[in-house]
Short mmCIF file of C-alpha atoms in Angstrom, two decimals:
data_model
loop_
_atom_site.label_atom_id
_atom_site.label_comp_id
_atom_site.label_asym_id
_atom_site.label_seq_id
_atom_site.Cartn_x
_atom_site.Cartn_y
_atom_site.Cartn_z
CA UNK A 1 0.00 0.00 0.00
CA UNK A 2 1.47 3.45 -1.19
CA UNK A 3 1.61 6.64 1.73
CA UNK A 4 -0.36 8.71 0.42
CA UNK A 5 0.58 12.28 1.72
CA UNK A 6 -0.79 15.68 1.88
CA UNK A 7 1.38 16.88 -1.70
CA UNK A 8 0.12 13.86 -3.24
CA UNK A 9 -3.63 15.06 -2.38
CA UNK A 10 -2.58 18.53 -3.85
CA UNK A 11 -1.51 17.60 -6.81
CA UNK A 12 -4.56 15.51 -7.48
CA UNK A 13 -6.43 18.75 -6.40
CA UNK A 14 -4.75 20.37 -8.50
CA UNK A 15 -5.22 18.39 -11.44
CA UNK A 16 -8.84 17.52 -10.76
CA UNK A 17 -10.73 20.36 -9.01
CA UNK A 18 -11.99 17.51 -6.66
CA UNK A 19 -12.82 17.62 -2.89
CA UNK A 20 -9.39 16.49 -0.37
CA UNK A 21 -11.27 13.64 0.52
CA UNK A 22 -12.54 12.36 -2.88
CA UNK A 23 -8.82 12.85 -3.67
CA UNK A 24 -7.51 10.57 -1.06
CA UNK A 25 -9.99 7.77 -1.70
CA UNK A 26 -8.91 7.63 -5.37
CA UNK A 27 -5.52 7.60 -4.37
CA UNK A 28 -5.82 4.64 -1.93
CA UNK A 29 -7.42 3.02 -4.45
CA UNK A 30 -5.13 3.00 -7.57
CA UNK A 31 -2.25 2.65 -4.84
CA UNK A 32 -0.83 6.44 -5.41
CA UNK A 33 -0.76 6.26 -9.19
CA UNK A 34 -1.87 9.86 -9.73
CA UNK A 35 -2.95 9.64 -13.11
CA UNK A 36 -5.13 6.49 -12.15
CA UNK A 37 -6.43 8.47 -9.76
CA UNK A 38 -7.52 10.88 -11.86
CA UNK A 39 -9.41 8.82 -14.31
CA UNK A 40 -10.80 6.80 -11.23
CA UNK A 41 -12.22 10.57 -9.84
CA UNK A 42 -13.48 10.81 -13.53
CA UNK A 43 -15.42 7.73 -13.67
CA UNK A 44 -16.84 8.70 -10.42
CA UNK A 45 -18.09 11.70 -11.87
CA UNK A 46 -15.95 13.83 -9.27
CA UNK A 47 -13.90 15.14 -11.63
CA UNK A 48 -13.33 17.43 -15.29
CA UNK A 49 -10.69 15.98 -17.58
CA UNK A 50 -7.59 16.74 -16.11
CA UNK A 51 -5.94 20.12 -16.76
CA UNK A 52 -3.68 19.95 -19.65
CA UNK A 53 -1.51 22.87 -19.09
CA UNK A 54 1.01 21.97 -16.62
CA UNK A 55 2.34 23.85 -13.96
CA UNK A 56 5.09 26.76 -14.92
CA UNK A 57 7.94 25.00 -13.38
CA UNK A 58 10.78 26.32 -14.93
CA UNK A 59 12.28 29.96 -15.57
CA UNK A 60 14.10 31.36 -18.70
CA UNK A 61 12.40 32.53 -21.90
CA UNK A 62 11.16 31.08 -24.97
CA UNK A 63 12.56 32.29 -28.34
CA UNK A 64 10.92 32.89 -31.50
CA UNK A 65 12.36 33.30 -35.32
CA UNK A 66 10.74 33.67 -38.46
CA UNK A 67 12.42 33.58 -42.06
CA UNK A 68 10.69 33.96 -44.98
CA UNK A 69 8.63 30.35 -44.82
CA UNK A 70 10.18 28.53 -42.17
CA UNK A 71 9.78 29.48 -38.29
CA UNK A 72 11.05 28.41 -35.19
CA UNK A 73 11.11 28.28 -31.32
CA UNK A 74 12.99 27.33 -28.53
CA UNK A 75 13.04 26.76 -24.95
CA UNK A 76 16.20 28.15 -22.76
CA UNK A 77 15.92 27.51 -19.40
CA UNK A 78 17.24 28.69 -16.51
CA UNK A 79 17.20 28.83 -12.46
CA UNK A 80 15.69 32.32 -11.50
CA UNK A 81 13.30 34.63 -13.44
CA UNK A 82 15.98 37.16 -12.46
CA UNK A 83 18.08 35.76 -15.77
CA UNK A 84 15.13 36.57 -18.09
CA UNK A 85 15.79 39.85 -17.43
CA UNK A 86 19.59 39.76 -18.31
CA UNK A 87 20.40 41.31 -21.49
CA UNK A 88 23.16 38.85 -22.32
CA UNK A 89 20.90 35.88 -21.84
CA UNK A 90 18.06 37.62 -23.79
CA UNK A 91 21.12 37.80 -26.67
CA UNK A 92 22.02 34.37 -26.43
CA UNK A 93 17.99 32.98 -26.75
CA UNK A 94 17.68 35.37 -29.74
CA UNK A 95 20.88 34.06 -31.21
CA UNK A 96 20.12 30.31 -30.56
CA UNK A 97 16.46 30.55 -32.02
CA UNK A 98 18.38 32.11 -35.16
CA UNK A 99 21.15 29.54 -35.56
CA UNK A 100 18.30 26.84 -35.13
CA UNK A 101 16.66 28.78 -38.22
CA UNK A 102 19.67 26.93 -40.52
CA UNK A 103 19.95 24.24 -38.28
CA UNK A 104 18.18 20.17 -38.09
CA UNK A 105 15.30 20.01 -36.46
CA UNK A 106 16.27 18.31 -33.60
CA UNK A 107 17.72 19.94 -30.04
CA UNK A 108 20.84 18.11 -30.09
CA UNK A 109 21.69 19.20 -33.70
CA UNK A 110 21.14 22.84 -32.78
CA UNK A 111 23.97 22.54 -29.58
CA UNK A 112 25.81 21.35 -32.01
CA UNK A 113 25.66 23.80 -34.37
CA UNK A 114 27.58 26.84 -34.91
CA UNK A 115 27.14 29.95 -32.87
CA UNK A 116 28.21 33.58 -33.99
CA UNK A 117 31.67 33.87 -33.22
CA UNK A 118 33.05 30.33 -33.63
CA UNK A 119 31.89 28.67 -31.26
CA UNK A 120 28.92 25.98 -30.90
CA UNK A 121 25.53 26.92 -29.55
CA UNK A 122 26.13 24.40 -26.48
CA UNK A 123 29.79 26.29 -26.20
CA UNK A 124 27.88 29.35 -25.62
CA UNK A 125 25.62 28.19 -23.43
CA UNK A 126 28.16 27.57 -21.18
CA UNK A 127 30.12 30.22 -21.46
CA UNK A 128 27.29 31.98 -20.52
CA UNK A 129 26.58 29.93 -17.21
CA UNK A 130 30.01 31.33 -16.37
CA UNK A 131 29.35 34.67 -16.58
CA UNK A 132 26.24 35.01 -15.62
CA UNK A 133 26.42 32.28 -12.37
CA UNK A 134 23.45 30.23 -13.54
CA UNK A 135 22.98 26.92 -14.61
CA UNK A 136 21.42 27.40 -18.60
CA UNK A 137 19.96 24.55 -20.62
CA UNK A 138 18.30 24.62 -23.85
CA UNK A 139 15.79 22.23 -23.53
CA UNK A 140 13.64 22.17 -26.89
CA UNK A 141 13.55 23.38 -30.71
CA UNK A 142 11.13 22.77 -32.66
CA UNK A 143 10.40 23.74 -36.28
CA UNK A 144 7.77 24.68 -38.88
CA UNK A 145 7.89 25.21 -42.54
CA UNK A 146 5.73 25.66 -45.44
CA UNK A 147 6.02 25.03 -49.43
CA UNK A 148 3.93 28.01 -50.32
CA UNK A 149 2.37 30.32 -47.70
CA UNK A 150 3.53 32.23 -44.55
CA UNK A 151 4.54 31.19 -40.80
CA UNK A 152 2.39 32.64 -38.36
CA UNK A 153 3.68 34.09 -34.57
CA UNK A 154 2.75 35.25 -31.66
CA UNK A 155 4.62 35.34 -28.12
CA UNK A 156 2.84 36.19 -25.05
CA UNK A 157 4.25 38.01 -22.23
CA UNK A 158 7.05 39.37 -24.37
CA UNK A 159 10.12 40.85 -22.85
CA UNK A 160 11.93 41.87 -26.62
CA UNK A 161 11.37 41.43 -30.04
CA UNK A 162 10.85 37.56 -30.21
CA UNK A 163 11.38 36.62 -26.31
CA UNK A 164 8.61 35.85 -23.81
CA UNK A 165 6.57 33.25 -21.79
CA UNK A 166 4.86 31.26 -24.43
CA UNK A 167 5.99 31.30 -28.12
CA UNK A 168 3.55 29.65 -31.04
CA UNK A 169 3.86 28.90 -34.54
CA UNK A 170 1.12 28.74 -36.88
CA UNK A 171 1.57 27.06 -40.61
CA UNK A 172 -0.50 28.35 -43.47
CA UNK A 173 -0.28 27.09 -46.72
CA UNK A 174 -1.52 29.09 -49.83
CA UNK A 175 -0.66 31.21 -53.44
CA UNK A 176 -2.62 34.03 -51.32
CA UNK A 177 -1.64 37.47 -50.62
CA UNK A 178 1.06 37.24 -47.94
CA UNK A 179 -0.14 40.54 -45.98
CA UNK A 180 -3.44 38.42 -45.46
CA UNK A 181 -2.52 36.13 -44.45
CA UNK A 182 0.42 36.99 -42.04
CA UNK A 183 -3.11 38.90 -40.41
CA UNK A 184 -4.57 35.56 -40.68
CA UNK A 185 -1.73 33.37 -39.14
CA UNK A 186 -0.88 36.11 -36.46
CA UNK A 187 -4.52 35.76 -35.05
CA UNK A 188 -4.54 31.77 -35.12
CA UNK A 189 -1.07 31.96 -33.19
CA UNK A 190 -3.45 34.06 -30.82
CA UNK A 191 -5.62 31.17 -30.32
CA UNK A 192 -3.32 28.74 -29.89
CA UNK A 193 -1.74 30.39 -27.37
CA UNK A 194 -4.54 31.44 -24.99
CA UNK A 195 -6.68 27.60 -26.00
CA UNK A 196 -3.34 25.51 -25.94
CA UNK A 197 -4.96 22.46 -28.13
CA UNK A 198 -3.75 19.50 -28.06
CA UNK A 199 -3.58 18.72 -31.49
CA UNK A 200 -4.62 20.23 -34.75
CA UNK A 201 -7.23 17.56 -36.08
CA UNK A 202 -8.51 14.54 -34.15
CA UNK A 203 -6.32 12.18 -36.79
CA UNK A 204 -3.64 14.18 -34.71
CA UNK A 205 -4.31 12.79 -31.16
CA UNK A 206 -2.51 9.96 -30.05
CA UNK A 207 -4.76 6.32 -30.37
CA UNK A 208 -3.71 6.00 -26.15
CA UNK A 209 -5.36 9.15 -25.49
CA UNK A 210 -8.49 8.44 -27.46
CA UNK A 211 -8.88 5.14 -25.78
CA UNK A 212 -8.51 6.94 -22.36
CA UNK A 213 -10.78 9.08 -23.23
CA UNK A 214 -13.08 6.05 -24.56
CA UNK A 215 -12.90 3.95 -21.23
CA UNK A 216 -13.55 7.08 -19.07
CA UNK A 217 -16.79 7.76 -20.75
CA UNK A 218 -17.22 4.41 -21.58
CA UNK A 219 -17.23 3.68 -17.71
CA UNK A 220 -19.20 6.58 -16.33
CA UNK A 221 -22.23 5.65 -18.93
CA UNK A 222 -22.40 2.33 -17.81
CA UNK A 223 -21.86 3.45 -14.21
CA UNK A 224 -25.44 5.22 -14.42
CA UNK A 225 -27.00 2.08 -15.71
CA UNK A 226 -27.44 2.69 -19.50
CA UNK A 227 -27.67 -0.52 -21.65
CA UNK A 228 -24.67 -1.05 -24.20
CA UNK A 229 -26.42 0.35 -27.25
CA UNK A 230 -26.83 3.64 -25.16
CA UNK A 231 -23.67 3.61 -23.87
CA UNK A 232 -22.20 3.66 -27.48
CA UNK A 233 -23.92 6.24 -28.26
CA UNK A 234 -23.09 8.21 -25.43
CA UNK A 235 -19.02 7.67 -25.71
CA UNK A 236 -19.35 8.66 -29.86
CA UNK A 237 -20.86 11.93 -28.59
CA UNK A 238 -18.58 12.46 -25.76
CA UNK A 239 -15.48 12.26 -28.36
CA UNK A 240 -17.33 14.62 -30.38
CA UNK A 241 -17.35 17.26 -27.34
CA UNK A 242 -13.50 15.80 -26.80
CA UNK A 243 -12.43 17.05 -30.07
CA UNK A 244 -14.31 20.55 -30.17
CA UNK A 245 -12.59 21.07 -26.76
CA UNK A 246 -9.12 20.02 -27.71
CA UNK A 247 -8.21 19.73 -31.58
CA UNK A 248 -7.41 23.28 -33.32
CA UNK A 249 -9.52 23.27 -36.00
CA UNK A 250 -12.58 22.28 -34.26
CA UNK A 251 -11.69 24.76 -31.53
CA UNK A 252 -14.15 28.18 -31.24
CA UNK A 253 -12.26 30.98 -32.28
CA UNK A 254 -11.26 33.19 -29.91
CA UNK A 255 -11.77 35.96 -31.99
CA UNK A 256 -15.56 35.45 -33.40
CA UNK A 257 -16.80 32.44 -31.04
CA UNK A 258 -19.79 32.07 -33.39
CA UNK A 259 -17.42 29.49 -35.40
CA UNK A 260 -14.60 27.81 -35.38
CA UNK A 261 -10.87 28.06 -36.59
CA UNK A 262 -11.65 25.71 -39.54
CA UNK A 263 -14.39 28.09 -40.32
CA UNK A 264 -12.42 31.11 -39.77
CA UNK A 265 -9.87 30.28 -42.41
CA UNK A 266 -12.55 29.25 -44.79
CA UNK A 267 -14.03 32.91 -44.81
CA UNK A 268 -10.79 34.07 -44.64
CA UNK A 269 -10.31 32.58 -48.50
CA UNK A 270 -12.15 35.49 -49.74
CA UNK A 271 -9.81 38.12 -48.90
CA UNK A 272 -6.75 36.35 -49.40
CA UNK A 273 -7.78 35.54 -52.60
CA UNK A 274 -6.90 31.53 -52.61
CA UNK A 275 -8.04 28.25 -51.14
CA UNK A 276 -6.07 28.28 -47.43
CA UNK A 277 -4.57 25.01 -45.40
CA UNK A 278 -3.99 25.16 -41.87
CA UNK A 279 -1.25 22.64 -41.77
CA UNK A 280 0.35 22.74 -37.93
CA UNK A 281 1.21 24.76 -35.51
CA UNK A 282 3.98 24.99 -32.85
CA UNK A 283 3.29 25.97 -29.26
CA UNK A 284 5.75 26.50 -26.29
CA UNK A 285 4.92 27.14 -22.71
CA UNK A 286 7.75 27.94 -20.41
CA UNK A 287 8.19 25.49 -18.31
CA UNK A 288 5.60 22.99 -19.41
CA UNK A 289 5.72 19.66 -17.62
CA UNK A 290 9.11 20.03 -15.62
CA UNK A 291 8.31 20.22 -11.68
CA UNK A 292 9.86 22.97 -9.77
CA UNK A 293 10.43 21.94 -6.28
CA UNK A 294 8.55 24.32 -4.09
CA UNK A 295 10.52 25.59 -0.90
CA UNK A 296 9.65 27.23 2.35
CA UNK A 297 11.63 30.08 2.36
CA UNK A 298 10.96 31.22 6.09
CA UNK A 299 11.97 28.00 6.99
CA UNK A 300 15.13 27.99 5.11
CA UNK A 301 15.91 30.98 6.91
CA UNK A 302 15.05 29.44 10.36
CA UNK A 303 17.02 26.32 9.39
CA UNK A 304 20.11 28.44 8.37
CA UNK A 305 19.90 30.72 11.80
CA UNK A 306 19.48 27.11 13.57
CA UNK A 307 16.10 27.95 15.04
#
């Protein structure tokens, strides 16, 4: 039998929305597996899906480049929020999101690559942790290119030209007028960033997630007593509401919520002056699914003054 403790119950909380004793049951139950416990709150009813955007637990800045059709971001991390602030490590994002313009898309290929001055991107990194006194990592690159069309962007919370919190990518392909739909790709970056989906289509999302999804619904239909050929019924609907709530194009558009992003970019054919297709989209949260150990700082200062 797992312990079960009080940050365990949080975290479910957390995740869930459900009451601290709801929370502990489930956990007992699935033995401390938290995302058990979370589908076992689910089937209970006692819970939403759980909350996809995880918890900011990592500091630094995300950096965004755009060239002509191709776009990228990247995620340099550091210990304090204090660094984001530092004009040399601002530099050095800008400068790594550039050289991962040119570079493979692929994190280790961009450390590897070369960095103004002669040295490698990973060579700078460090040199940087030297001066500055912080450990520095760049954690993820990612990037997105089109044929024909333009590369979207948008960062939120922006400290410079191309630096902030959360950096997205949006890939449209057409023979349009560019000017149109830049307009057009700057407002879907928008939208990704503030809806975070999860993918752009549901042919996008993972088969394991869809069968989680499946079994969760699947399970709370028959827990209410509905036959079979209900309970069918009722887990082809739920999907539907799934994918509305998490796939891009199916998404209501923050802009007009009367319809959706795959309607949006239909209209928007009229004024760019060709058929449009959303092909992906890049998003980066700072931070996103690393844990950052919480500390008591009055007690660290009671421990250090041996109270």
């Amino acid at each position: 039998m797992a312990n079960i403790t009080a940050g365990m119950v949080k975290e479910l909380r957390e995740k869930t929305g459900a009451g601290m004793m709801d929370c502990k049951a489930a956990l007992t139950e699935v033995d401390g597996d938290i995302e058990a416990a979370v589908d076992w709150l689910r089937k209970k009813g006692l819970a939403k899906a759980a909350k996809k955007a995880g918890r900011v637990a990592a500091e630094g800045l995300i950096g965004l480049a755009v060239s002509g059709t191709t776009g990228v971001v990247v995620e340099v991390n550091s210990e304090t929020d204090f660094v984001a602030r530092n004009e040399q490590f601002q530099q050095l994002v800008r400068d790594i999101a550039s050289v991962a313009l040119s570079a493979e898309d692929d994190v280790e290929a961009v450390k590897a690559a070369a960095y103004p001055g002669g040295a490698t991107v990973a060579d700078a990194i460090n040199s940087a942790v030297a001066t500055i006194g912080e450990h520095m990592n760049l954690r993820r690159s990612k990037k997105l290119s089109v044929s024909a069309g333009v590369i979207g962007s948008y960062v939120h919370g922006s400290v410079g030209e191309g630096l902030g919190k959360i950096g997205v990518l949006v890939a449209l392909e057409s023979e349009g007028k560019a000017d149109e739909l830049a307009a057009l790709g700057r407002q879907i970056a928008m939208h990704v960033a503030a809806a975070n989906p999860q993918a752009l289509d549901a042919s996008a999302i993972a088969e394991d997630v869809v069968a989680r999804e499946k079994g969760v619904l699947a399970e709370k239909a028959k827990a209410s007593g509905k036959p079979d050929n209900v309970v069918e019924k009722i887990v082809e609907s739920g999907l539907k509401t799934f994918y509305k709530e998490v796939t891009l194009v199916e998404q209501s558009f923050i802009h007009d919520p009367s319809k959706t992003v795959a309607q949006a970019v239909k209209e928007s054919e009229g004024k760019v002056g060709a058929p449009i297709k959303l092909v992906g989209f890049v998003r980066f949260g700072l931070g996103e699914g690393v844990e950052k150990q919480e500390s008591d700082f009055a007690a660290e200062v009671a421990a250090a003054a041996g109270v």
